[in-house]
XYZ file of C-alpha atoms in Angstrom:
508
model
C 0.000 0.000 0.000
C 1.582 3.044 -1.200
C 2.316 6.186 1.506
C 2.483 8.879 -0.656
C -0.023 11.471 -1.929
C 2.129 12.893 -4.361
C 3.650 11.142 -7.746
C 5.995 12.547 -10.326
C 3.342 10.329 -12.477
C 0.350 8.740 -11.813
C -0.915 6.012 -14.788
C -4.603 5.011 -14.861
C -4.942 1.267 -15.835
C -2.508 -1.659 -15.084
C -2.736 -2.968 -18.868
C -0.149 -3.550 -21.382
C 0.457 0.259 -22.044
C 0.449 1.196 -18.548
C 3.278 -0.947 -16.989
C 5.219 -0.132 -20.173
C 4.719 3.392 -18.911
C 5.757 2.975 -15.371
C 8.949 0.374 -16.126
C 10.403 3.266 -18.421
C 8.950 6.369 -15.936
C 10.508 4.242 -12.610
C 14.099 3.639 -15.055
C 14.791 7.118 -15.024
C 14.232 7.864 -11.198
C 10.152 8.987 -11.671
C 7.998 8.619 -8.341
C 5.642 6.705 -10.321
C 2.315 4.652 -8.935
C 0.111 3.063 -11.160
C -4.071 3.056 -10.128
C -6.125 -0.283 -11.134
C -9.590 -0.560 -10.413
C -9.351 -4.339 -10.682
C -7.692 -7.350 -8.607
C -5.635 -8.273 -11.251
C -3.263 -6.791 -13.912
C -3.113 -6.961 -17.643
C -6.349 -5.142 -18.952
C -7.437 -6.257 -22.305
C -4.530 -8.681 -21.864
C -4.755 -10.789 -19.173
C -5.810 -13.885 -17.052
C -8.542 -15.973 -14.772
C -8.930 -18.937 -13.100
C -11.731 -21.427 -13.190
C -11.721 -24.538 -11.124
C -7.372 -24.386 -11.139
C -7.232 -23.410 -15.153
C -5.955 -20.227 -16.209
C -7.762 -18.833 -19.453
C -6.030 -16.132 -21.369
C -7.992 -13.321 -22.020
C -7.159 -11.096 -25.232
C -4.251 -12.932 -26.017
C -4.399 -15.347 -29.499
C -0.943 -14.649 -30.014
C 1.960 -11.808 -29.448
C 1.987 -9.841 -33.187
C 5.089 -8.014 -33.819
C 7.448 -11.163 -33.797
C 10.606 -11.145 -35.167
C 13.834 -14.101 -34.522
C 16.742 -13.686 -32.807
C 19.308 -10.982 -34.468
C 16.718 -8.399 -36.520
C 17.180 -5.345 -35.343
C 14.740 -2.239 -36.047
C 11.730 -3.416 -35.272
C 8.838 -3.393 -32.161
C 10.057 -6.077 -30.445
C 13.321 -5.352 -29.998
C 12.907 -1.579 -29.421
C 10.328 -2.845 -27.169
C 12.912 -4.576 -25.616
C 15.403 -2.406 -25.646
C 13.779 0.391 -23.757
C 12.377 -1.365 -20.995
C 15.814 -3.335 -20.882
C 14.291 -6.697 -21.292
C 16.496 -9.798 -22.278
C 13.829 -11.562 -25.389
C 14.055 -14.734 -23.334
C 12.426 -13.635 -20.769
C 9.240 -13.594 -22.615
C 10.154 -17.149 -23.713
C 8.313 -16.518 -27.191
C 7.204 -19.322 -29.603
C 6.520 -19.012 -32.829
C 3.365 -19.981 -34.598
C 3.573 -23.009 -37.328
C 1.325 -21.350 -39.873
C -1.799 -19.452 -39.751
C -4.774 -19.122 -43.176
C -6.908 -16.186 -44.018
C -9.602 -18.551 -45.491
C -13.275 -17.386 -47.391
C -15.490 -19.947 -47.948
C -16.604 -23.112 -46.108
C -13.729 -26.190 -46.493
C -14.401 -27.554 -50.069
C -17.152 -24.668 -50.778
C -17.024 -23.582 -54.465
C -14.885 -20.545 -55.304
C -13.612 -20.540 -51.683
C -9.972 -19.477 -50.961
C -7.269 -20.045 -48.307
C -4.518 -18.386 -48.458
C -1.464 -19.759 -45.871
C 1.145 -16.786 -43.811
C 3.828 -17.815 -41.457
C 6.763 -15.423 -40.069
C 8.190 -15.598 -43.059
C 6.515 -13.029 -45.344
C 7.712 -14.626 -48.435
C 5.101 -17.612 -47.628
C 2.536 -15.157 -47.610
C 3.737 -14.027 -50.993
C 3.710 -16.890 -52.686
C 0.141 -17.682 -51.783
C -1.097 -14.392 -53.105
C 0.576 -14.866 -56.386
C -0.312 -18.792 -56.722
C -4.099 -17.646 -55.549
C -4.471 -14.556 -57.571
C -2.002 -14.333 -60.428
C -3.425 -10.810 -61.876
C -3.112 -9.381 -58.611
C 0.389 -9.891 -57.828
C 2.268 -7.317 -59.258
C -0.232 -4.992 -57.480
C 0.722 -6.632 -54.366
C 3.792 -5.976 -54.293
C 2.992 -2.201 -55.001
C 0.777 -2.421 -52.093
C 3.708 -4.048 -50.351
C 6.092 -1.476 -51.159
C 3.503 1.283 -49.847
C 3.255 0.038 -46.374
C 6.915 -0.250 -46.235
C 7.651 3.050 -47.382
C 4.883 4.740 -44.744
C 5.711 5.768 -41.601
C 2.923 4.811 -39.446
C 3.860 5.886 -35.924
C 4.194 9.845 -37.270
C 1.983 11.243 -34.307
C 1.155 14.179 -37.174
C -0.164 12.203 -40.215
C -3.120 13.090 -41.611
C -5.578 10.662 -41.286
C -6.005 8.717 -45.056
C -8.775 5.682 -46.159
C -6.666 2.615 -46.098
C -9.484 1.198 -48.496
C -9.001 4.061 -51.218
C -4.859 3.308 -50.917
C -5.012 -0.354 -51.275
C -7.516 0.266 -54.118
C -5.320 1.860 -55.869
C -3.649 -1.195 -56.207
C -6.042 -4.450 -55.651
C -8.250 -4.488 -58.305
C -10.307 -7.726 -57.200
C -12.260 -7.340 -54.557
C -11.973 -10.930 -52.808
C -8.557 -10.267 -52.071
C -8.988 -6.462 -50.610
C -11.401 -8.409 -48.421
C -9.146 -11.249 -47.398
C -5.916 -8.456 -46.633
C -8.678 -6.489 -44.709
C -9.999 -9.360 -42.621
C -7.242 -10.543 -40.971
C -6.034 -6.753 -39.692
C -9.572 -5.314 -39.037
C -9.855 -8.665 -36.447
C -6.872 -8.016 -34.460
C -7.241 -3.945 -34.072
C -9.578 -1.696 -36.403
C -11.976 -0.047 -34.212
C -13.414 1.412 -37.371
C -16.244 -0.325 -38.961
C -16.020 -1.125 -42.973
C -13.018 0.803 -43.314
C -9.316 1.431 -41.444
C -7.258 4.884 -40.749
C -4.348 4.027 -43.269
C -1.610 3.983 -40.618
C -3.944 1.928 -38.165
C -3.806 -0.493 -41.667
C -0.178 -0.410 -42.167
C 0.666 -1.066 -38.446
C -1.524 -3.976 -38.196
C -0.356 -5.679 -41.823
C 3.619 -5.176 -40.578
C 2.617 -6.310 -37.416
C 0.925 -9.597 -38.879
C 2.677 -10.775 -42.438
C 6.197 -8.496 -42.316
C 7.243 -9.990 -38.425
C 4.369 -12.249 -36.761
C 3.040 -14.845 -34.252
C 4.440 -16.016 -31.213
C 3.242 -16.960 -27.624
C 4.950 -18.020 -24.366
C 3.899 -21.732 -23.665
C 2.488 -20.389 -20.445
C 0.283 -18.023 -22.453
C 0.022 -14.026 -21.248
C 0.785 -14.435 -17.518
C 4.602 -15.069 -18.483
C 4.382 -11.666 -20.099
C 2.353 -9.915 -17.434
C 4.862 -11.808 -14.913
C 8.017 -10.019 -16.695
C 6.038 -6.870 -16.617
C 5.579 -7.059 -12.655
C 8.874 -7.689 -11.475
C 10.576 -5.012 -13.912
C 8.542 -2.698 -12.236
C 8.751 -3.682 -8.829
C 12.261 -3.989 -9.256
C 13.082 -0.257 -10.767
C 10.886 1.378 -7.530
C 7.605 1.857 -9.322
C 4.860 1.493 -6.655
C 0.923 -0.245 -7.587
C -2.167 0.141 -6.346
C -4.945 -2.485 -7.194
C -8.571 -2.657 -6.193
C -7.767 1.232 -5.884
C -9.507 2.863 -9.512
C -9.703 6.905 -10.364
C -13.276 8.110 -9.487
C -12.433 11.507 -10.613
C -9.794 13.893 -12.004
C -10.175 17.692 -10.378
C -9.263 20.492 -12.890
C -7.875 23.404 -12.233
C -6.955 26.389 -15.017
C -6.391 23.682 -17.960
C -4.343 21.056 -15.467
C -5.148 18.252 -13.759
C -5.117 19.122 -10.415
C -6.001 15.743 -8.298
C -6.995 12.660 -8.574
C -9.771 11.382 -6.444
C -9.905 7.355 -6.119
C -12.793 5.397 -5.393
C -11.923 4.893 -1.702
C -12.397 9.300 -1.494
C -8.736 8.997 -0.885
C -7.401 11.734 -2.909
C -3.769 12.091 -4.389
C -1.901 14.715 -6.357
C 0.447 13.825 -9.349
C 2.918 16.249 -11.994
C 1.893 14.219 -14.621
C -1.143 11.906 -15.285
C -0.704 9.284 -18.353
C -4.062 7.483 -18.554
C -4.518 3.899 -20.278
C -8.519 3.292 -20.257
C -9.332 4.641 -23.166
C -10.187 8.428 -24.404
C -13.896 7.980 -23.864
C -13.454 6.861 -20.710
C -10.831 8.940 -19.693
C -13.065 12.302 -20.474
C -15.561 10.417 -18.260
C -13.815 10.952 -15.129
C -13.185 14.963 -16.224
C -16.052 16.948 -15.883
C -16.822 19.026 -18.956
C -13.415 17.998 -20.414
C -13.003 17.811 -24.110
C -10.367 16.195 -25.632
C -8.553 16.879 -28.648
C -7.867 14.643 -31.889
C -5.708 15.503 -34.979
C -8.676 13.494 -36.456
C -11.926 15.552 -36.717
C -15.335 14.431 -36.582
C -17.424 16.037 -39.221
C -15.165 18.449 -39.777
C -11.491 19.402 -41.222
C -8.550 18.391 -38.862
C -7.171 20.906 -36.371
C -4.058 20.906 -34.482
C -4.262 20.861 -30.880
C -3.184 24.316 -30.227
C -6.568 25.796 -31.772
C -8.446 24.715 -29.417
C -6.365 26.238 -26.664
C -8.105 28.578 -24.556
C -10.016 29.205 -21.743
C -12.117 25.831 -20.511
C -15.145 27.058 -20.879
C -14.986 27.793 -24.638
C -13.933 24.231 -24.871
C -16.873 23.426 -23.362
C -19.304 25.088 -25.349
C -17.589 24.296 -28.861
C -16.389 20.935 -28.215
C -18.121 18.956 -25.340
C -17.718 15.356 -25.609
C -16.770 14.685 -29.263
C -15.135 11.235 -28.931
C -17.661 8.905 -30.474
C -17.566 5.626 -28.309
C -16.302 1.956 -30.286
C -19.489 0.185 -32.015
C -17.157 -3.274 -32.183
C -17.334 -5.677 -29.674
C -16.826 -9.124 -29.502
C -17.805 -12.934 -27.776
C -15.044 -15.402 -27.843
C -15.438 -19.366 -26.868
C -13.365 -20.980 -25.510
C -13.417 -25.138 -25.428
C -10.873 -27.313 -22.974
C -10.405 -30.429 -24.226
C -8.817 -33.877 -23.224
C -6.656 -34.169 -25.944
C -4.652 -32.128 -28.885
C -6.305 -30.919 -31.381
C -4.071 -32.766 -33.674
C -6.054 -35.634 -32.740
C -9.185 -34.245 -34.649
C -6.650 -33.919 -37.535
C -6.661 -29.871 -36.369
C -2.650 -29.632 -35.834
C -1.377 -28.159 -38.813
C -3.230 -24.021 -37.992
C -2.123 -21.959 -35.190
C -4.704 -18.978 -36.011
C -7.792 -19.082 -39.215
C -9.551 -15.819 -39.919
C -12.580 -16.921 -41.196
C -15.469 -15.231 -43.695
C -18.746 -16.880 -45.157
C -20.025 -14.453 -47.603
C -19.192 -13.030 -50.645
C -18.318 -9.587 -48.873
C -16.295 -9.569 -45.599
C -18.788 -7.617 -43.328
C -16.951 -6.145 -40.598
C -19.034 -4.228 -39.002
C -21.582 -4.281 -35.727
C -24.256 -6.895 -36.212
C -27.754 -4.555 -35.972
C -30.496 -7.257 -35.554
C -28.155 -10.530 -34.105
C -26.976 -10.420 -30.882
C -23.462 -12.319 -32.741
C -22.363 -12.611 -36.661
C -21.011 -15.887 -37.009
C -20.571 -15.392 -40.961
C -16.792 -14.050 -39.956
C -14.672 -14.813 -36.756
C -11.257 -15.827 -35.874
C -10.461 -19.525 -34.658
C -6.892 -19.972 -32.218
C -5.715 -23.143 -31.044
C -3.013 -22.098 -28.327
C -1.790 -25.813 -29.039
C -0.434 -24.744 -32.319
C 2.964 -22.627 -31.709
C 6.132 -24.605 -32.070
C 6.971 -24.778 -28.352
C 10.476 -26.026 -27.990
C 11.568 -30.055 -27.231
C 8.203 -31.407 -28.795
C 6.603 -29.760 -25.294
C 2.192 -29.949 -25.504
C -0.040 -27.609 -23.516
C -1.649 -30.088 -21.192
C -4.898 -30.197 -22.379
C -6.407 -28.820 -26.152
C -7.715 -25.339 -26.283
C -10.083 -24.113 -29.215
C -11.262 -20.535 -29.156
C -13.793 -18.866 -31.729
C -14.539 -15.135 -31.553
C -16.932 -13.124 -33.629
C -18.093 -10.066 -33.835
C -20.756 -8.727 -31.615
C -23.919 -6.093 -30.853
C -23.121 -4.702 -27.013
C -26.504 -3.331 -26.813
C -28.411 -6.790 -27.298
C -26.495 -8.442 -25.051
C -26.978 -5.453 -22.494
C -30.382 -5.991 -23.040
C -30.081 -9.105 -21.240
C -28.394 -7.692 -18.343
C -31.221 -7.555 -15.980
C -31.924 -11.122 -16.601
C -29.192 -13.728 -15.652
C -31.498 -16.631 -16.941
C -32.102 -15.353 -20.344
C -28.493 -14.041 -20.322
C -26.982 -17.746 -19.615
C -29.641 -19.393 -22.293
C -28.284 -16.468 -25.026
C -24.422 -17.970 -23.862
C -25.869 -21.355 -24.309
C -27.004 -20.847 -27.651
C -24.392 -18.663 -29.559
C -21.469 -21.004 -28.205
C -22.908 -23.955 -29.717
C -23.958 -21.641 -33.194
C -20.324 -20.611 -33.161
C -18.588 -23.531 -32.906
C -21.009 -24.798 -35.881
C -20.151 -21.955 -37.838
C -16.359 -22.428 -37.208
C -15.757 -26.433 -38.136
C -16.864 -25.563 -41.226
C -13.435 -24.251 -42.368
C -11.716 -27.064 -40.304
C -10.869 -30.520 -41.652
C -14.304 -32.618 -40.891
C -14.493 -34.806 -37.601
C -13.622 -38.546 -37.883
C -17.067 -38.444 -36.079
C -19.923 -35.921 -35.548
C -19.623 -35.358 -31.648
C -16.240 -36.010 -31.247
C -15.742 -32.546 -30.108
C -18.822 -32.709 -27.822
C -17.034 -35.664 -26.220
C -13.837 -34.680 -25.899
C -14.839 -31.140 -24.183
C -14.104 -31.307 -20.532
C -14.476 -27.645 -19.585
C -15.965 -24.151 -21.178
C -16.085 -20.597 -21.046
C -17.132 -17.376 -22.959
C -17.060 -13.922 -22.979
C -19.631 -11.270 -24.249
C -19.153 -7.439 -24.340
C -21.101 -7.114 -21.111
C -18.135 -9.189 -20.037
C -15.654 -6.871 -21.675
C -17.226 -3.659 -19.712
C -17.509 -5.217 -16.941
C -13.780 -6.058 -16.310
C -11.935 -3.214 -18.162
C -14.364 -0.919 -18.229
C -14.232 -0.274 -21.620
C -17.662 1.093 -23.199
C -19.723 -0.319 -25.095
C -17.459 -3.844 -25.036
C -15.134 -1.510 -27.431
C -11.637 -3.698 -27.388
C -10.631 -1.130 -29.618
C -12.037 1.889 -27.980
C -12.786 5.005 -29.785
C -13.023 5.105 -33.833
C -11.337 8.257 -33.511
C -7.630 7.924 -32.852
C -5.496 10.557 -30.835
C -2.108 10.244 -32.097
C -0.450 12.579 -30.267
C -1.543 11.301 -26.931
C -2.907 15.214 -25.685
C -5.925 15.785 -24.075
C -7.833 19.195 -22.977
C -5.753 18.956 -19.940
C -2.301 20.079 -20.225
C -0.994 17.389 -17.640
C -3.244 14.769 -18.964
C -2.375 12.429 -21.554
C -3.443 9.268 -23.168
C -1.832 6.058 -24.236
C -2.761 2.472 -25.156
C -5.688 1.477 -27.584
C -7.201 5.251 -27.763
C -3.450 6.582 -28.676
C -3.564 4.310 -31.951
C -1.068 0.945 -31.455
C -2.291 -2.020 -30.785
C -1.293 -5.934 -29.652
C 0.360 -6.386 -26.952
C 3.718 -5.195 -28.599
C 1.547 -1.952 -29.777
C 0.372 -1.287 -26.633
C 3.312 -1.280 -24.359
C 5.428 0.890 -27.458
C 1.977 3.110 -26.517
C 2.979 3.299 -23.200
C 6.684 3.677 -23.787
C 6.396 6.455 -26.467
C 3.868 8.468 -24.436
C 6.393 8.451 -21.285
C 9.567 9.533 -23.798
C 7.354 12.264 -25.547
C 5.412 13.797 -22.463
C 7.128 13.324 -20.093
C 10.994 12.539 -19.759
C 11.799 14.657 -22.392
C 10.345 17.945 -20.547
């Protein structure tokens, strides 16, 4: 329990972004304490237990990947700055991964195989769509040439750029699907640097995960922390941020306690953040409605801020459910050994977008078996794991809230649709309920889930549609990092953290 009532830095949110934060603030000799509402760290990334097994939660795999030796990229400046030795995170790689459309054996359907090696994924484009390859590789070139983590880019339609150089539309679909999945919190359509982080992150580096799944990470995280003086407070959330003349002036946490800080880096999510400020507005490079305007136009007094920009931030529409099957045995057994992670789409349009009249859309989704990373000496997870996620409609499932018996039956009946809807791009059972019998254990997760152990609104992994690069907020002491600051992963979100310290902080 921490003593003090003053911090150099105080960081809302023990997720990814926010130990990143701390580790780097505590390095350079920061009083830093970081303020979770919860029992138990790692946000959008982390862990349970259910009758002595530990479920991930967020976690399909660690993007950002690269081996031993390649310099340059997130992972090792990741590594680098919060002074991390790689093998501490123990990373394995994946064995392969598919973006597939179309049912197994379906007419006209397409699979098209990606491994860390980017050249695999090349390959598969050119043997799949010959006409499209040379455009590819334009498209290729683009993304390498862009600099995505520019906190001053203007913010571009990643569907007009690729466009310019896909000319069929299956394949925009199957480059989109894959990316939008694991971080567009924009429906139809991605911010073209939000498009070019994701498709480095995916097919130019890659998969991993530590045999012992996200706690090993979260576990590194800790003891870094602990170790460089930063202090923690859990079960101990932010209630309310006092203002005074533009600044952050206290914070006052849900116990009434209240405590002062310098600086206040917050990791919940814009929306959420301007919840706990009242009247705050926050700025975005990205405008809503309007042209883009830097940050220092909307300077001024805080009640002109009020009247011309209350509460802009549009809350996340995208949630999600996710399944999650324990089985006694590997899923190489059902002859499902060869995938570590399928993106999956049904129709002939990939629909990413809220379903409106379905409480779940199980035309798309993303299928993980955590069995499926190369883990080293021939070593097996002790039991098989399948997960299924899919997109989701937060306010359905909210309707439900009031009623824990309808609420279970709606569980009941969308894990068994999923799982349907999922074998059908998986090599077909040697028998029709060998699943069923194999299945020793289940969970699942719905967006009222989601809100009600991160917080986040709406169920919105993603947060806000509206990105703030930059990090600022209406406060001048006040800044943002983590989903609503534009990385994501796990990788994305502690460089969030890391970058956000560097730029508002240490180097002041």
């Amino acid at each position: 329990m921490s003593t003090h009532t003053h911090y150099d830095v105080a960081i809302i949110g023990a997720g990814m972004s926010g130990l990143a934060a701390g580790i780097r603030l505590a390095h350079f000799g920061k009083r830093v304490c970081i303020f979770e509402r919860h029992n138990a760290p790692g946000g959008l990334n982390g862990f349970y237990s259910i009758a002595g097994r530990k479920y991930d939660v967020g976690l399909h795999a660690v993007t950002n990947y690269v081996r031993p030796g390649v310099k340059g990229t997130p992972l090792t400046k990741l590594l680098r700055q919060l002074r991390i030795d790689r093998d501490e995170f123990a990373l394995c790689e994946q064995k392969q991964s598919r973006v597939t459309f179309g049912p197994r054996g379906a007419a006209g359907s397409v699979s098209l195989r990606f491994t860390n090696d980017f050249a695999v994924f090349e390959n598969e484009v050119a043997q799949n769509f010959p006409s499209q390859i040379d455009g590819f590789r334009a498209l290729v070139a683009a993304v390498r040439a862009h600099n995505e983590v520019s906190l001053d880019a203007k913010p571009v339609s990643a569907r007009e750029i690729v466009r310019r150089h896909i000319t069929d539309p299956l394949l925009e679909d199957v480059l989109f699907c894959p990316v939008m999945y694991y971080g567009s919190a924009q429906e139809r359509d991605m911010e073209w640097s939000q498009f070019v982080i994701m498709f480095k992150a995916l097919f130019f580096e890659g998969f991993a995960r530590p045999f012992d799944g996200v706690r090993v990470i979260i576990r590194v995280l800790l003891e870094k922390y602990r170790a460089a003086g930063g202090e923690r407070r859990m079960k101990c959330g932010v209630k309310k941020i006092i203002t005074r003349e533009n600044r952050a002036a206290a914070l006052v946490l849900d116990n009434g306690e209240e405590i002062t800080a310098t600086h206040i880096l917050s990791s919940i999510g814009a929306v959420e953040t301007e919840a706990l400020i009242e009247f705050s507005i926050f700025d975005s490079r990205f405008s809503i409605g309007g042209a883009a305007a830097p940050f220092s136009d909307w300077r001024g007094s805080a009640q002109s801020k009020i009247e011309n920009r209350k509460s802009k931030i549009p809350e996340g529409r995208l949630s999600y459910v996710e399944t999650i099957t324990v089985l006694n045995r590997q899923p190489a057994d059902f002859g499902w050994g060869d995938d570590t992670i399928i993106f999956f789409n049904d129709s002939p349009r990939f629909n990413y977008e809220r379903p409106e009249h379905a409480q779940v859309d199980t035309r798309s989704g993303v299928i993980c078996f955590p069995n499926n990373f190369a883990y080293p000496d021939g070593e097996q997870l002790p039991e098989g794991l399948f997960r299924c996620t899919c997109l989701a409609n937060h306010d359905l499932w909210k309707t439900l809230s009031d009623s824990p018996g309808e609420y279970r039956s709606a569980k009941q009946r969308w894990f068994g649709d999923i799982a349907a809807s999922a074998k059908r791009f998986l090599p077909p059972l040697a028998q029709p309920a060998a699943l069923e019998s194999a299945t020793v254990a289940t969970d699942m997760f719905t967006p009222l889930t989601i809100t009600k152990f991160t917080g986040h609104a709406a169920g919105a992994i993603y947060g806000s549609p509206v990105k703030n690069r930059p990090g600022r907020t209406a406060l001048d002491n006040v800044y943002l990092c983590g989903t609503d600051q534009g990385f994501l992963g796990i990788i994305g979100a502690m460089l969030s953290g890391i970058s956000m310290a560097n730029y508002h902080v240490l180097q002041k």
